[in-house]
Each structure stands twice: as structure tokens, then as C-alpha cells.
Short mmCIF file of C-alpha atoms in Angstrom, two decimals:
data_model
loop_
_atom_site.label_atom_id
_atom_site.label_comp_id
_atom_site.label_asym_id
_atom_site.label_seq_id
_atom_site.Cartn_x
_atom_site.Cartn_y
_atom_site.Cartn_z
CA MET A 1 -11.79 -15.68 19.56
CA ILE A 2 -8.53 -14.56 17.94
CA GLU A 3 -8.86 -14.37 14.12
CA PRO A 4 -5.69 -14.80 12.00
CA SER A 5 -4.10 -12.03 10.84
CA GLU A 6 -4.84 -12.69 7.16
CA LYS A 7 -8.59 -13.14 8.08
CA ILE A 8 -8.54 -9.51 9.32
CA GLU A 9 -6.72 -8.17 6.54
CA GLU A 10 -9.47 -9.57 4.31
CA ILE A 11 -12.10 -7.83 6.04
CA GLU A 12 -10.01 -4.52 5.87
CA ILE A 13 -9.68 -4.94 2.37
CA ARG A 14 -13.16 -5.42 1.85
CA LEU A 15 -14.23 -2.12 4.11
CA LEU A 16 -11.78 -0.13 2.08
CA LEU A 17 -12.94 -0.75 -1.10
CA GLU A 18 -16.48 -0.26 0.16
CA ALA A 19 -15.23 3.01 1.53
CA LEU A 20 -13.83 4.09 -1.88
CA TYR A 21 -17.22 3.40 -3.28
CA VAL A 22 -19.53 4.91 -1.07
CA ARG A 23 -17.11 8.20 -0.39
CA TYR A 24 -15.64 8.71 -4.16
CA HIS A 25 -17.76 6.21 -6.53
CA TYR A 26 -14.81 4.64 -7.34
CA ASP A 27 -15.84 0.72 -7.55
CA PHE A 28 -12.93 -1.76 -6.80
CA ARG A 29 -15.22 -4.20 -5.03
CA ASN A 30 -15.41 -6.72 -8.02
CA TYR A 31 -11.32 -6.78 -8.77
CA ALA A 32 -9.66 -9.69 -8.81
CA MET A 33 -8.62 -10.24 -4.93
CA ALA A 34 -5.28 -11.84 -5.24
CA SER A 35 -3.85 -8.66 -7.11
CA VAL A 36 -5.98 -6.13 -5.25
CA ARG A 37 -4.65 -7.64 -2.03
CA ARG A 38 -0.92 -7.21 -3.49
CA ARG A 39 -1.14 -4.04 -4.52
CA LEU A 40 -3.07 -2.53 -1.24
CA ARG A 41 -0.25 -4.21 0.80
CA GLN A 42 2.11 -2.46 -1.36
CA ALA A 43 0.37 0.87 -0.86
CA ARG A 44 -0.06 0.47 2.71
CA GLU A 45 3.56 -0.15 3.11
CA GLN A 46 4.96 2.54 0.79
CA MET A 47 2.43 5.23 2.30
CA GLY A 48 3.58 4.36 5.59
CA PHE A 49 0.54 2.74 7.31
CA SER A 50 0.66 0.05 9.59
CA THR A 51 -2.65 -1.41 8.55
CA ILE A 52 -4.98 -0.98 5.78
CA SER A 53 -7.79 0.22 8.30
CA ALA A 54 -5.15 2.99 9.05
CA LEU A 55 -4.69 3.83 5.00
CA GLN A 56 -8.74 3.60 4.92
CA GLU A 57 -9.33 6.35 7.78
CA ARG A 58 -6.71 8.62 5.95
CA VAL A 59 -8.29 8.10 2.68
CA LEU A 60 -11.65 8.64 3.93
CA HIS A 61 -10.76 12.09 5.09
CA ASP A 62 -8.19 13.44 2.98
CA GLU A 63 -9.25 13.73 -0.48
CA ALA A 64 -5.58 14.63 -1.31
CA MET A 65 -4.73 10.88 -0.83
CA LEU A 66 -7.01 9.54 -3.31
CA PRO A 67 -5.00 10.13 -6.48
CA ARG A 68 -2.02 8.07 -5.01
CA LEU A 69 -4.12 5.33 -3.95
CA LEU A 70 -5.84 4.97 -7.38
CA GLY A 71 -2.17 5.10 -8.65
CA TYR A 72 -2.05 1.41 -6.67
CA LEU A 73 -5.14 0.44 -7.60
CA THR A 74 -4.98 0.80 -11.35
CA VAL A 75 -2.50 -0.74 -13.22
CA GLN A 76 -0.67 1.24 -16.02
CA VAL A 77 1.39 -0.67 -18.20
CA SER A 78 1.25 -0.72 -21.65
CA GLU A 79 3.50 0.04 -24.76
CA MET A 80 2.79 1.05 -28.29
CA PHE A 81 1.89 -2.16 -30.73
CA ARG A 82 2.12 -4.28 -27.88
CA ASP A 83 1.91 -7.76 -29.08
CA PRO A 84 2.54 -6.90 -32.89
CA GLY A 85 0.73 -9.83 -34.08
CA TYR A 86 -2.52 -8.36 -32.98
CA PHE A 87 -1.94 -5.17 -34.83
CA ARG A 88 -0.81 -7.20 -37.82
CA ALA A 89 -4.27 -9.16 -37.42
CA ILE A 90 -6.37 -5.86 -37.00
CA ARG A 91 -4.48 -4.82 -39.93
CA GLU A 92 -4.67 -7.84 -42.05
CA LYS A 93 -8.02 -9.50 -41.23
CA VAL A 94 -10.10 -6.85 -39.61
CA VAL A 95 -9.44 -3.52 -41.55
CA PRO A 96 -10.63 -5.12 -44.90
CA HIS A 97 -14.23 -5.40 -43.07
CA LEU A 98 -14.09 -1.99 -41.80
CA LYS A 99 -13.39 -0.55 -45.20
CA THR A 100 -16.53 -1.53 -46.00
CA TYR A 101 -18.35 1.09 -43.55
CA PRO A 102 -18.60 4.72 -44.61
CA SER A 103 -17.94 5.67 -41.06
CA LEU A 104 -16.49 4.18 -38.12
CA LYS A 105 -16.67 4.18 -34.15
CA ILE A 106 -13.39 2.53 -32.07
CA TRP A 107 -13.52 2.18 -28.57
CA ILE A 108 -10.07 1.75 -26.71
CA ALA A 109 -11.87 0.78 -23.29
CA GLY A 110 -9.02 1.09 -20.55
CA CYS A 111 -7.05 3.10 -22.54
CA SER A 112 -4.04 3.82 -19.81
CA GLY A 113 -1.37 6.19 -20.75
CA GLY A 114 -2.66 6.31 -24.56
CA GLU A 115 -0.01 4.06 -26.13
CA GLU A 116 -2.77 1.38 -27.78
CA LEU A 117 -4.73 4.29 -29.14
CA TYR A 118 -1.78 5.91 -30.57
CA SER A 119 -0.90 2.60 -32.28
CA LEU A 120 -4.54 2.26 -33.87
CA ALA A 121 -4.62 5.93 -34.77
CA ILE A 122 -1.66 5.47 -36.50
CA LEU A 123 -2.82 2.12 -38.14
CA PHE A 124 -5.87 3.52 -39.38
CA ARG A 125 -3.93 6.43 -40.96
CA GLU A 126 -1.85 4.14 -42.63
CA GLU A 127 -4.88 2.21 -44.13
CA GLY A 128 -6.77 5.52 -45.01
CA LEU A 129 -9.25 5.12 -42.51
CA GLU A 130 -8.68 7.59 -40.20
CA ASP A 131 -10.85 10.45 -41.58
CA ARG A 132 -14.06 8.40 -41.18
CA THR A 133 -13.45 7.25 -37.73
CA ILE A 134 -14.00 8.42 -34.55
CA PHE A 135 -11.74 6.76 -31.28
CA TYR A 136 -13.04 6.74 -28.06
CA ALA A 137 -10.49 6.41 -25.46
CA THR A 138 -11.46 5.80 -21.88
CA ASP A 139 -10.29 4.98 -18.48
CA ILE A 140 -11.32 5.51 -15.19
CA ASN A 141 -8.08 6.95 -13.89
CA GLN A 142 -7.93 10.72 -14.62
CA ASP A 143 -4.12 10.98 -14.49
CA ALA A 144 -4.01 8.25 -17.15
CA LEU A 145 -6.30 10.20 -19.18
CA GLN A 146 -4.26 13.20 -18.94
CA ILE A 147 -1.12 11.28 -20.13
CA ALA A 148 -3.13 9.92 -23.05
CA GLU A 149 -4.37 13.13 -23.86
CA ALA A 150 -0.86 14.66 -23.78
CA GLY A 151 0.79 11.85 -25.70
CA VAL A 152 4.23 12.36 -24.55
CA TYR A 153 6.56 9.57 -24.03
CA ASP A 154 9.90 8.69 -22.60
CA LEU A 155 12.38 8.55 -25.21
CA ASP A 156 14.09 5.74 -24.01
CA ARG A 157 10.72 3.56 -24.80
CA ILE A 158 10.79 4.43 -28.40
CA GLN A 159 13.02 2.04 -29.91
CA LEU A 160 10.70 -0.51 -28.35
CA PHE A 161 7.70 1.16 -29.80
CA THR A 162 9.55 1.54 -33.17
CA GLU A 163 10.37 -2.23 -33.61
CA ASN A 164 6.73 -3.05 -32.19
CA HIS A 165 5.33 -1.13 -35.15
CA ARG A 166 7.75 -2.60 -37.79
CA ARG A 167 6.82 -5.96 -36.49
CA SER A 168 2.96 -5.09 -36.80
CA GLY A 169 3.46 -4.50 -40.74
CA GLY A 170 3.82 -0.57 -40.30
CA LYS A 171 3.44 1.09 -43.66
CA SER A 172 5.43 4.20 -42.48
CA SER A 173 8.07 4.97 -39.95
CA LEU A 174 6.91 5.70 -36.45
CA SER A 175 9.28 8.74 -36.49
CA ASP A 176 7.00 10.39 -39.05
CA TYR A 177 4.50 10.82 -36.04
CA TYR A 178 6.36 12.35 -33.18
CA THR A 179 9.27 15.10 -32.43
CA ALA A 180 11.68 14.55 -29.96
CA ASP A 181 12.97 16.95 -27.44
CA TYR A 182 14.72 17.02 -23.79
CA GLY A 183 14.66 13.27 -23.61
CA ARG A 184 10.88 12.82 -24.70
CA VAL A 185 8.75 12.38 -27.54
CA SER A 186 5.54 14.29 -28.49
CA PHE A 187 2.94 12.75 -30.73
CA ASP A 188 1.49 14.33 -33.70
CA LYS A 189 -1.54 16.14 -32.28
CA THR A 190 -3.25 15.36 -35.67
CA LEU A 191 -3.31 11.91 -34.22
CA ARG A 192 -6.04 12.87 -31.81
CA GLU A 193 -8.02 15.34 -33.61
CA ARG A 194 -10.62 12.36 -34.06
CA VAL A 195 -10.23 11.35 -30.58
CA VAL A 196 -12.82 11.65 -27.94
CA PHE A 197 -11.23 11.43 -24.39
CA SER A 198 -13.54 10.28 -21.77
CA ASP A 199 -13.62 9.34 -18.07
CA HIS A 200 -15.67 6.25 -18.22
CA SER A 201 -16.00 3.14 -15.85
CA LEU A 202 -16.70 -0.36 -17.19
CA VAL A 203 -18.12 -1.36 -13.63
CA THR A 204 -20.69 1.53 -13.05
CA ASP A 205 -20.95 3.26 -16.48
CA ALA A 206 -23.37 2.19 -19.37
CA VAL A 207 -23.13 1.52 -23.15
CA PHE A 208 -22.28 4.56 -24.97
CA GLY A 209 -22.50 4.12 -28.54
CA GLU A 210 -22.64 1.62 -31.61
CA MET A 211 -18.90 0.63 -31.90
CA HIS A 212 -17.40 -1.12 -34.97
CA LEU A 213 -14.25 -2.46 -32.89
CA ILE A 214 -13.80 -2.64 -29.28
CA SER A 215 -10.08 -3.17 -28.05
CA CYS A 216 -9.91 -3.87 -24.54
CA ARG A 217 -6.66 -5.64 -23.29
CA ASN A 218 -5.36 -6.63 -20.18
CA VAL A 219 -8.10 -4.68 -18.41
CA MET A 220 -10.40 -7.39 -17.75
CA ILE A 221 -7.52 -9.22 -16.25
CA TYR A 222 -8.03 -7.30 -12.94
CA PHE A 223 -11.76 -8.04 -12.85
CA ASP A 224 -13.28 -10.91 -11.04
CA ARG A 225 -15.51 -13.10 -13.10
CA PRO A 226 -18.93 -11.71 -12.33
CA LEU A 227 -17.46 -8.30 -13.27
CA GLN A 228 -15.64 -9.69 -16.41
CA ASP A 229 -19.09 -11.12 -17.38
CA LYS A 230 -20.72 -7.45 -16.94
CA ALA A 231 -17.92 -5.86 -19.04
CA VAL A 232 -18.19 -8.00 -21.93
CA GLY A 233 -22.14 -7.98 -21.52
CA LEU A 234 -21.40 -3.97 -21.90
CA PHE A 235 -18.89 -4.69 -24.90
CA ARG A 236 -21.88 -6.97 -26.64
CA ASP A 237 -24.35 -4.30 -26.23
CA SER A 238 -22.17 -1.61 -27.43
CA LEU A 239 -20.94 -3.42 -30.76
CA THR A 240 -22.59 -3.11 -33.99
CA ARG A 241 -23.95 -6.07 -35.80
CA LYS A 242 -20.68 -8.32 -36.74
CA GLY A 243 -18.56 -5.80 -34.72
CA PHE A 244 -15.25 -6.91 -33.46
CA LEU A 245 -13.80 -7.47 -29.94
CA GLY A 246 -10.00 -7.36 -29.10
CA ILE A 247 -8.92 -8.83 -25.65
CA GLY A 248 -5.15 -9.57 -24.33
CA ALA A 249 -3.07 -12.16 -25.30
CA LYS A 250 -3.69 -14.27 -22.49
CA GLU A 251 -7.22 -13.63 -21.77
CA SER A 252 -10.12 -15.52 -22.89
CA LEU A 253 -13.81 -15.52 -23.36
CA ARG A 254 -14.21 -19.15 -22.58
CA PHE A 255 -14.84 -18.72 -19.07
CA CYS A 256 -17.33 -15.88 -19.51
CA SER A 257 -21.05 -16.26 -19.60
CA HIS A 258 -21.73 -14.25 -22.77
CA ALA A 259 -19.25 -16.43 -24.69
CA ASP A 260 -22.28 -17.39 -27.23
CA ALA A 261 -22.33 -14.01 -28.31
CA PHE A 262 -19.13 -14.06 -29.95
CA LYS A 263 -17.24 -16.13 -32.16
CA GLU A 264 -13.42 -16.40 -32.64
CA PHE A 265 -12.33 -14.32 -35.57
CA VAL A 266 -8.64 -14.49 -35.46
CA ARG A 267 -8.09 -16.92 -32.65
CA GLU A 268 -4.64 -16.76 -31.91
CA GLU A 269 -4.75 -12.91 -31.44
CA LYS A 270 -7.88 -12.91 -29.52
CA ILE A 271 -10.18 -11.21 -32.05
CA TYR A 272 -13.47 -11.98 -31.60
CA GLN A 273 -16.66 -11.02 -33.71
CA SER A 274 -19.96 -10.39 -32.33
CA THR A 275 -22.84 -12.94 -33.63
CA ALA A 276 -25.54 -10.79 -31.60
CA LYS A 277 -28.14 -9.52 -33.93
CA MET B 1 2.03 -33.74 14.08
CA SER B 2 -0.06 -34.59 11.07
CA ARG B 3 -0.26 -32.28 8.22
CA LEU B 4 -3.11 -31.05 6.50
CA ALA B 5 -3.31 -32.58 2.90
CA PRO B 6 -2.32 -30.09 0.37
CA GLN B 7 -4.76 -28.72 -2.33
CA ALA B 8 -2.11 -27.62 -4.71
CA ILE B 9 1.69 -27.71 -5.27
CA VAL B 10 3.61 -24.63 -6.57
CA ILE B 11 6.88 -24.87 -8.10
CA GLY B 12 9.36 -21.88 -9.05
CA ALA B 13 12.66 -22.45 -10.83
CA SER B 14 14.98 -20.29 -12.75
CA ALA B 15 18.43 -21.00 -14.38
CA GLY B 16 18.73 -24.65 -15.12
CA ALA B 17 14.58 -25.01 -14.72
CA LEU B 18 14.15 -27.23 -18.05
CA GLU B 19 16.53 -30.03 -16.85
CA ALA B 20 15.12 -29.64 -13.17
CA LEU B 21 11.27 -29.84 -14.32
CA SER B 22 12.39 -32.79 -17.08
CA VAL B 23 13.12 -34.97 -13.59
CA ILE B 24 10.15 -34.01 -11.96
CA LEU B 25 7.08 -33.25 -14.15
CA PRO B 26 7.24 -36.36 -16.48
CA SER B 27 7.36 -38.53 -13.29
CA LEU B 28 3.96 -37.59 -12.11
CA PRO B 29 1.16 -39.94 -13.00
CA LYS B 30 -1.72 -39.49 -15.10
CA ASP B 31 -3.97 -39.36 -11.90
CA PHE B 32 -1.94 -37.01 -9.85
CA ALA B 33 -4.40 -35.51 -7.42
CA LEU B 34 -3.58 -31.91 -7.43
CA PRO B 35 -2.75 -28.69 -9.59
CA ILE B 36 0.87 -27.91 -10.08
CA ILE B 37 1.21 -24.18 -10.79
CA ILE B 38 4.70 -23.36 -12.02
CA VAL B 39 6.74 -19.92 -12.63
CA VAL B 40 9.91 -20.36 -14.71
CA HIS B 41 11.69 -17.15 -15.38
CA ILE B 42 11.34 -16.55 -19.23
CA PRO B 43 12.21 -13.44 -21.61
CA PRO B 44 8.96 -11.31 -22.12
CA ASP B 45 9.42 -11.50 -25.83
CA LYS B 46 9.19 -15.13 -26.17
CA ARG B 47 6.20 -17.57 -27.08
CA SER B 48 6.09 -19.87 -24.44
CA VAL B 49 7.70 -23.05 -25.43
CA LEU B 50 7.50 -24.73 -21.97
CA SER B 51 3.98 -25.69 -21.93
CA ASP B 52 4.36 -27.44 -25.52
CA LEU B 53 7.81 -29.00 -24.62
CA PHE B 54 6.69 -30.47 -21.11
CA ARG B 55 3.05 -31.75 -23.01
CA ALA B 56 5.06 -34.11 -25.05
CA LYS B 57 6.80 -35.84 -22.37
CA CYS B 58 4.10 -35.55 -19.07
CA GLN B 59 1.29 -37.73 -18.19
CA VAL B 60 -0.35 -35.17 -16.69
CA GLN B 61 -2.10 -32.52 -18.59
CA VAL B 62 0.11 -29.25 -19.24
CA LEU B 63 -1.08 -26.00 -20.53
CA GLU B 64 -0.15 -22.49 -20.17
CA ALA B 65 -2.09 -20.60 -18.16
CA GLU B 66 -5.06 -18.21 -19.15
CA ASP B 67 -6.80 -15.39 -17.18
CA LYS B 68 -9.46 -16.84 -15.11
CA GLU B 69 -8.85 -20.40 -15.93
CA PRO B 70 -10.31 -23.05 -13.41
CA LEU B 71 -7.40 -25.08 -11.71
CA GLU B 72 -7.92 -28.72 -12.11
CA ALA B 73 -6.21 -31.89 -10.46
CA SER B 74 -3.46 -33.60 -12.35
CA THR B 75 -2.83 -30.45 -14.76
CA ALA B 76 0.36 -28.42 -14.74
CA TYR B 77 0.09 -24.91 -15.38
CA PHE B 78 3.00 -22.53 -16.68
CA ALA B 79 2.75 -18.69 -16.12
CA PRO B 80 2.67 -17.25 -19.90
CA PRO B 81 5.73 -14.66 -20.70
CA ASP B 82 5.27 -11.29 -19.49
CA TYR B 83 2.49 -11.70 -16.88
CA HIS B 84 2.57 -12.57 -13.18
CA LEU B 85 0.61 -15.50 -12.37
CA LEU B 86 -1.57 -15.53 -9.51
CA VAL B 87 -4.01 -17.71 -7.37
CA GLU B 88 -7.67 -16.37 -6.79
CA GLY B 89 -9.55 -17.44 -4.18
CA ASN B 90 -12.31 -19.23 -6.03
CA ASN B 91 -9.90 -21.97 -7.32
CA THR B 92 -8.99 -20.06 -10.70
CA LEU B 93 -5.79 -18.45 -11.78
CA GLY B 94 -5.44 -14.79 -12.53
CA LEU B 95 -2.91 -12.89 -14.54
CA SER B 96 -1.19 -9.59 -13.91
CA SER B 97 0.68 -7.07 -15.68
CA GLU B 98 1.89 -5.41 -12.58
CA ASP B 99 5.72 -4.16 -12.65
CA PRO B 100 8.04 -6.80 -12.61
CA VAL B 101 9.46 -8.18 -9.23
CA LEU B 102 13.14 -8.31 -8.57
CA PHE B 103 13.50 -7.80 -12.64
CA SER B 104 10.92 -10.65 -13.24
CA ARG B 105 7.57 -11.26 -14.59
CA PRO B 106 6.62 -13.71 -13.89
CA SER B 107 7.63 -13.40 -10.70
CA ILE B 108 8.11 -16.52 -8.01
CA ASP B 109 7.25 -14.49 -5.17
CA VAL B 110 3.80 -13.12 -6.56
CA LEU B 111 2.96 -16.58 -7.53
CA PHE B 112 3.64 -17.98 -4.12
CA GLU B 113 2.40 -15.23 -1.78
CA SER B 114 -0.77 -15.54 -3.62
CA ALA B 115 -0.87 -19.07 -3.21
CA ALA B 116 -0.15 -18.95 0.53
CA ASP B 117 -3.06 -16.63 0.97
CA VAL B 118 -5.35 -18.87 -0.68
CA TYR B 119 -4.46 -22.28 0.50
CA GLY B 120 -2.69 -21.32 3.99
CA PRO B 121 -1.27 -24.79 5.55
CA ARG B 122 -2.67 -26.64 2.46
CA LEU B 123 -0.08 -25.99 -0.03
CA THR B 124 3.38 -27.42 -0.72
CA ALA B 125 5.87 -24.94 -2.34
CA ILE B 126 8.87 -26.22 -4.30
CA LEU B 127 11.77 -23.59 -4.95
CA LEU B 128 14.40 -25.01 -7.61
CA THR B 129 17.78 -24.02 -9.48
CA GLY B 130 17.85 -20.56 -10.24
CA ALA B 131 20.69 -17.55 -10.21
CA ASN B 132 18.94 -14.86 -8.39
CA GLN B 133 16.67 -13.92 -5.23
CA ASP B 134 13.24 -14.77 -6.36
CA GLY B 135 11.13 -16.98 -4.61
CA ALA B 136 12.81 -16.66 -1.01
CA LYS B 137 9.94 -14.19 0.02
CA GLY B 138 7.30 -16.51 -1.33
CA MET B 139 8.91 -19.12 0.46
CA LEU B 140 8.73 -17.14 3.82
CA ALA B 141 5.11 -16.45 3.08
CA VAL B 142 4.18 -19.82 2.60
CA ALA B 143 6.04 -20.86 5.93
CA LYS B 144 4.16 -18.12 7.73
CA ALA B 145 0.81 -19.46 6.47
CA GLY B 146 1.66 -22.82 7.47
CA GLY B 147 2.40 -24.44 4.33
CA GLU B 148 5.18 -26.79 3.47
CA LEU B 149 8.49 -25.98 1.86
CA ILE B 150 10.90 -27.96 -0.09
CA ILE B 151 13.92 -26.63 -1.89
CA GLN B 152 16.06 -28.42 -4.06
CA ASP B 153 19.69 -28.92 -2.48
CA PRO B 154 21.83 -26.17 -3.39
CA GLY B 155 24.60 -28.85 -3.87
CA THR B 156 22.88 -30.55 -6.72
CA ALA B 157 21.22 -27.28 -8.38
CA PHE B 158 22.46 -26.17 -11.54
CA ALA B 159 22.23 -22.60 -10.17
CA ALA B 160 22.89 -22.29 -6.31
CA ALA B 161 21.89 -19.00 -5.50
CA MET B 162 18.17 -18.96 -5.43
CA PRO B 163 17.64 -22.29 -3.31
CA GLU B 164 20.31 -20.69 -1.16
CA ALA B 165 18.62 -17.04 -0.52
CA ALA B 166 15.41 -19.06 0.17
CA LEU B 167 17.03 -21.60 2.87
CA ALA B 168 18.84 -18.60 4.35
CA LEU B 169 15.15 -17.08 4.89
CA CYS B 170 13.65 -20.50 5.95
CA PRO B 171 16.18 -22.75 7.34
CA ASP B 172 13.55 -25.12 8.24
CA ALA B 173 12.47 -26.02 4.74
CA MET B 174 13.43 -29.67 3.68
CA VAL B 175 15.92 -29.89 1.39
CA MET B 176 15.88 -32.51 -1.37
CA SER B 177 17.51 -33.82 -4.60
CA LEU B 178 15.31 -33.79 -7.81
CA GLY B 179 14.97 -37.39 -7.47
CA GLY B 180 13.73 -36.88 -3.89
CA ILE B 181 11.05 -34.25 -4.78
CA SER B 182 9.71 -36.61 -7.25
CA GLU B 183 9.35 -39.35 -4.97
CA TYR B 184 7.62 -37.13 -2.65
CA LEU B 185 5.35 -35.89 -4.93
CA ARG B 186 4.20 -39.11 -6.08
CA ARG B 187 3.82 -40.23 -2.17
CA ILE B 188 1.56 -37.14 -1.31
CA ALA B 189 -0.63 -37.28 -4.32
#
């Protein structure tokens, strides 16, 4: 029997994801298929393989190929103060609650290149909360974590970051926090003195603390529904009583089996509050 | 050869989209049997007004898609600004922040290719007015999967470049006026 080529490709994708898991413990098996398929097609084409099985053979035997493939599989798009209304809502609605705690733990889950981490660190400094806070910035992609830890970005992105910061209700000038040199800007290292960077997977790793705020934006859009359920369950179990969860502007907990464990706190900015005991 | 009944309609449009969709969407009856999934090129910083605008004048339900939203009949879903919109295999929609394609996010190609993967021959793809090349590769993917192609007659389009690019790649597509597309949709669902 002749299989239509799309069916064969589907098999190849499943096998490749299984191989990545067994060989390297990177688990993309429950990622949303449509976008995984698209990115693997790109990887196959741009890395010069005729089939996804050929790509699989190579990555199984040649560890050096792994970071390149991971670069395709993990999407790293962010900007500082992306969706300024979200950060304004954190500042105006969530911060007053956070100010009632003597110490704070904040988790940026899927921190990518660190843009959101620095946004929150600056916001917390502006609001006088920084000294009592520990930030946990996690990602599965080591390259991304290194970028986050370095805090260096292209100068041509700063105009957008600055505008976003202003629209988010920023109380200082963004330029107070970086120095520019050779077309790049370096963010002040004191912003990361209270940050723990860590390799953590929402798929395979466990709860690691009692968080007051978890920000996980545009990460779960790459998960299928069972995996989204699992991640949201992990957030529920990682939040302190009445802790906060922020997700991406076009994400929703409506389709998730743990929806009952949260109530909408700032509906239009997708900030939820845990109702679990 | 009789064709399999489609399970979904996908529509892509760019410059002139508002006027073109204003002919098609309001003409669909309340009990239209299929979901309609739409990508219109919009600037990333705009809160999408498309769904609000069409909700007021359509009989079908009109939504801006959220991630993992289940697809339902007689509902039109617009891609939100600054996200790609994709069809997932379990009859839901997905979003992605992957890089823009041909400077566009959302991209018509991305939606159409994902829909072709999921629906194969049971898909009708419609490409309307626009001033760029987005959608041509997506239409080709739909054609290869055996789906049905409709391209707005470039002579009647506000901007002809997009339908022309798709026609160059998919010369066998049906070519129709906006009124013709409306009528055709009412007939198939």
C-alpha cells in the first residue's frame, strides 16, 4: 500500500520527537502539531536534508546538531514590556497586593532571551519591591538562558522597548538601566542580582517553590491541550494562596481542565488569581 | 468527479479586505454549516477591530481566535494581530509567534498550509484582494492536498497583486467575483 506523503511525514515527525526525548531528554512530544510540523519542515529544508528521517538520523548520531535543531523547535520572540497594558495591570492591580508580603517569589516561566524578566525587574525596582523579591527565570533552551543572563540586546530594538515601557506606566527612563556601545545595549547587572536563572522544563520538571506571581506568556501556545493542562496544573501547585498567574494576550484558561482553580483578576490582560486553598 | 464536502473554509485577504469581506461574510446565513477561518493583514500594534466590526453585520457568529479555541460551524474566526493562526488536528485553532512570513504575522500561507495538512481535500480556500504575494504558496499547498481553490478575479480586486500571484502558481483555481464567491458559499454549506 502506498501511503500519502503527508501521512509518512506525520510518522517521521513522531519518530523524531521520540528520538529527541529518548536520546537527549528534550520532550516536544506534546507540542502543538501544526506549528511543530511547520518548524521541522523549515529545519529540514534549511539544514539541507531531504526527509525528516534523514534529519533524525543525523541528530541522533551527532550531538553537535542538537542546538541547531532546538533553535528551530523553541520559538524565541519577545520584546521588553510587550503588551504594555499587561505591565500596567501588574503595576496598578497586582503590585498593591504584592506589597502586603514581606518577601516575594516571582517566576518567569519560559523566559526566552530575558526581555520579560528585565521588564519585571525594572517594574519591581520602580515600585520599591525589588529588595524583597527573588526572580526565577527558567527556560529549556540553554542558549536563550545565556542571552537572558547576559542582558545584551541590539540597539535597534531599544526604541520599541522604550515606547512600550512608557506606555506601561513606567516611572523612570528606560535609559537609566542600560549602557549603549557598538550597536548594542547592556542592561545593568544589578537588575539580575536577585535573579536565579535555571534550566527547567514545564513538560518534565516539577514544582519548585511557593510563587506569588507566575508570568508565562506565549509559551503554552506551543503546547497541545493535555500539555497545557499539565503546565497550568504545575502553576496551580506552585502558587501561594491567592497567587497570580499571567498568560499571553490571546491565550485563555477557558479550554483548560484546571480553569476552576483560577479566577479572572484582570480579564482583558489575562491575569488570573489562584482560588486553590 | 464529485468532490468531498468541505469541512472548513479558509479566507485570506490584505489591501481592500474590509470591503471584500463586507460582501461575503454578511451574506452567509445563520445556519451556515462550516467554520470560516480568516487571515487579514493588520498592523501588529492594533487591537483587532475586525471581529467587532463584522459581528455587528453578520448572521454567523464572529470571533477573534484565541489559542486552542475549538472550531464550530456557522462561526467566522479572525486571526488576532501579531500572531500566526493555525489549524490543529483535533479541530481546534492554535496561535504562534514564529517569525513573520513575507513580513506578515498573521500570514495567509501559514494558515492555509496548516489547514491543508489537517483537512486535505475537504477544504475550500479563498484568496481575495491584496498588494503582496502572501497566500500563493498556501493555495499551492491546498491544491496539492486536493482541496478546492477560489481566487478573486484580479480584474475586480481592489489590489490585484495577491490574486495574480496565486493564479500564476495555481492556474486551475476557480476565478470568481465577490458576488460569485458569496453565492457559491451559500450553495455548498
